[in-house]
Coordinates of C-alpha atoms in Angstrom, one line a residue:
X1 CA 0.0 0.0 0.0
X2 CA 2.6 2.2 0.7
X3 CA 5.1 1.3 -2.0
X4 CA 2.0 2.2 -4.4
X5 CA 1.7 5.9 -2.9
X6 CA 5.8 5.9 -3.4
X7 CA 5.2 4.9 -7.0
X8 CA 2.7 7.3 -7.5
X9 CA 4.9 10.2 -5.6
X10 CA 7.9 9.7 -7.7
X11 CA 5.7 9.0 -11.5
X12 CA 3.7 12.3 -11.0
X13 CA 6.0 14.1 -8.5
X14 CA 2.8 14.9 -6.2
X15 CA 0.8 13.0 -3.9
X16 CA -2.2 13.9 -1.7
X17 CA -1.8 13.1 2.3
X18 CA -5.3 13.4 2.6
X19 CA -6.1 10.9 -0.2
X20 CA -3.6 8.8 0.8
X21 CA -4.4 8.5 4.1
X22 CA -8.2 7.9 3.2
X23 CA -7.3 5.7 0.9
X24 CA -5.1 3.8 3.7
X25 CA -8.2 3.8 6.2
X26 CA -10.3 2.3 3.5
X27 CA -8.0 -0.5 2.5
X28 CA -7.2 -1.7 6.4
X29 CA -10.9 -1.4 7.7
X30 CA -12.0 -3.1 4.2
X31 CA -10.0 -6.3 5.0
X32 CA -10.7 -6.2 9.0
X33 CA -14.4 -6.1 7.9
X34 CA -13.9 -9.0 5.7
X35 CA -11.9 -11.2 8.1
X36 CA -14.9 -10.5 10.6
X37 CA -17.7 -11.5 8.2
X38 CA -15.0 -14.9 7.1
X39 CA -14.6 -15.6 10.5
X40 CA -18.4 -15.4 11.4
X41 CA -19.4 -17.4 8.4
X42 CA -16.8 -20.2 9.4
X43 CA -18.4 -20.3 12.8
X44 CA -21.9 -20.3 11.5
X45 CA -20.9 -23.2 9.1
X46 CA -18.7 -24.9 12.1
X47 CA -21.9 -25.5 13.4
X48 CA -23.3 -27.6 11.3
X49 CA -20.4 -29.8 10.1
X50 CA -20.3 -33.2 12.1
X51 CA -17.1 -34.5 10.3
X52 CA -14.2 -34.0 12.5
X53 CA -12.1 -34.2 9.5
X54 CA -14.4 -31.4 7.1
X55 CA -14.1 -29.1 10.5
X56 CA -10.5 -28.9 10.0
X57 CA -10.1 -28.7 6.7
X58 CA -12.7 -25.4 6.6
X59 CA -10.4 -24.5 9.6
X60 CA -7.0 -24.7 7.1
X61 CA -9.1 -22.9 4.4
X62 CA -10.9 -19.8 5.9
X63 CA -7.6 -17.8 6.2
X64 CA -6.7 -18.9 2.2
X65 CA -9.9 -17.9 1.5
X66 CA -10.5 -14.7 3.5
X67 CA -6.7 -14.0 1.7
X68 CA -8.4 -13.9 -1.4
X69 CA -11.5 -12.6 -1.4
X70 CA -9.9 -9.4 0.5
X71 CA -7.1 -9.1 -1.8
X72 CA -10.0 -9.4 -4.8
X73 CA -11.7 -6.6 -3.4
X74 CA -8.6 -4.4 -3.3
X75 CA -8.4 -4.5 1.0
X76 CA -6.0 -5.9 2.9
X77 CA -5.7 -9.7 2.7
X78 CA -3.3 -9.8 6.0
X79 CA -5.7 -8.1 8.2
X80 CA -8.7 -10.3 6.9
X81 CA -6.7 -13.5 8.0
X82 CA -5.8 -11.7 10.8
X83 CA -9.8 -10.8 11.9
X84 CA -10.8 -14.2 10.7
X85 CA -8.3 -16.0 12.9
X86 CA -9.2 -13.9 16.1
X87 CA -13.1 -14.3 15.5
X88 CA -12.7 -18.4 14.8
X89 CA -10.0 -17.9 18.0
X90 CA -12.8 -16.8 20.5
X91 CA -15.3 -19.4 19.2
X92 CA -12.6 -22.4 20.0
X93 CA -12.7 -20.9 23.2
X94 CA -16.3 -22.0 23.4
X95 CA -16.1 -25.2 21.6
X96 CA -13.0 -26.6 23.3
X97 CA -14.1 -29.4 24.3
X98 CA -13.1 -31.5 21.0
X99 CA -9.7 -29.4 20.4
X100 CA -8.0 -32.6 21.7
X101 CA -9.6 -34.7 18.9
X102 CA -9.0 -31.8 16.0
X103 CA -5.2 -31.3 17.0
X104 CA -4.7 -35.4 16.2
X105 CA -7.1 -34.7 13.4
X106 CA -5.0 -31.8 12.0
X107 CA -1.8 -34.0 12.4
X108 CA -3.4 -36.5 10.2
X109 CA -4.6 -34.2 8.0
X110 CA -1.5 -32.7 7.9
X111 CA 0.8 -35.8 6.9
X112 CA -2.2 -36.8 4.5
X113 CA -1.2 -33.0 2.5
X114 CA 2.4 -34.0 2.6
X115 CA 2.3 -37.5 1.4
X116 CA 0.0 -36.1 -1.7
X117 CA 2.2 -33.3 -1.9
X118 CA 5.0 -36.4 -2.3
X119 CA 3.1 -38.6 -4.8
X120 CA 2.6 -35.3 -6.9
X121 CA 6.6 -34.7 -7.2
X122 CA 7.6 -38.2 -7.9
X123 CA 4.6 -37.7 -10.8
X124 CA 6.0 -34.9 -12.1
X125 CA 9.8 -36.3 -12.1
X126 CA 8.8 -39.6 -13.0
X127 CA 8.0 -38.4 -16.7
X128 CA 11.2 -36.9 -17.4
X129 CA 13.2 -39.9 -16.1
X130 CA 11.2 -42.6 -17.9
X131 CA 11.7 -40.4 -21.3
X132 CA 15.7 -40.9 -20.4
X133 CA 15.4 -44.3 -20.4
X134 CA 14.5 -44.8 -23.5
X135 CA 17.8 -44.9 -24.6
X136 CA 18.6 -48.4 -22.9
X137 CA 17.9 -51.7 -23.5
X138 CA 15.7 -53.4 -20.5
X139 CA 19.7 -55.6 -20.6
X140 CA 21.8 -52.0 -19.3
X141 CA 19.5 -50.7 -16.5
X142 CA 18.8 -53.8 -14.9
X143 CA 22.2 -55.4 -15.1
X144 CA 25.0 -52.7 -15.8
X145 CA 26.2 -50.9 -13.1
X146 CA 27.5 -47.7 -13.3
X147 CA 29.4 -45.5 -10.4

């Protein structure tokens, strides 16, 4: 936000304070007000979800998505995760009772991202060394050996 007033101060040679300061205001009480609504809908939703496993996926998403929409609207995608994260922070408070069971969850979860996350590079890398082998007979890569 800043850097953009810069840019603007050194291409025209003038910039407004007044505007820029506005314009600040505007951009960092945009993306509060979207992390609060995000943060609100993720509780209303949390509500309803019974899968232990869907509750912490939404839980991983709402900042990525509050990051987003913010940053689509032009406000500040930081403060929106940061709203969202304190509004969804004092509703665990009141649904502590299963944070136990949602921290084993979000483990699990978490070595489920990385072992796709794994699969999907040895995909990608897998093409490009089967199209190298190619050039051997099935005789040199299963009985030469090189060092």
């Amino acid at each position: 936000m800043i850097y953009k007033f810069a840019v603007a101060a050194v291409l025209t040679g003038a910039v407004s304070l007044w505007q820029a300061s506005l314009e600040f205001v505007g951009v960092a009480l945009g993306g509060v007000v979207i992390g609060v609504l995000m943060g609100r809908l993720f509780v209303f939703i949390h509500r309803y979800l019974g899968d232990a496993f869907i509750e912490v996926l939404t839980t991983l998403a709402v900042p990525y998505v509050a990051y987003i929409f913010a940053e689509s609207l032009h406000v500040s995608g930081v403060l929106a995760v940061v709203a969202a994260g304190i509004v969804r922070g004092r509703y665990s408070r009141r649904s502590s009772r299963r944070d136990a069971h949602h921290r084993a969850l979000g483990v699990n979860l978490l070595v489920f991202l990385l072992n796709t996350l794994i699969f999907i590079l040895i995909g990608v890398q897998l093409s490009g060394i089967v199209a190298r082998l190619t050039d051997y007979s099935v005789v040199e890569l299963f009985f030469t050996v090189r060092s």
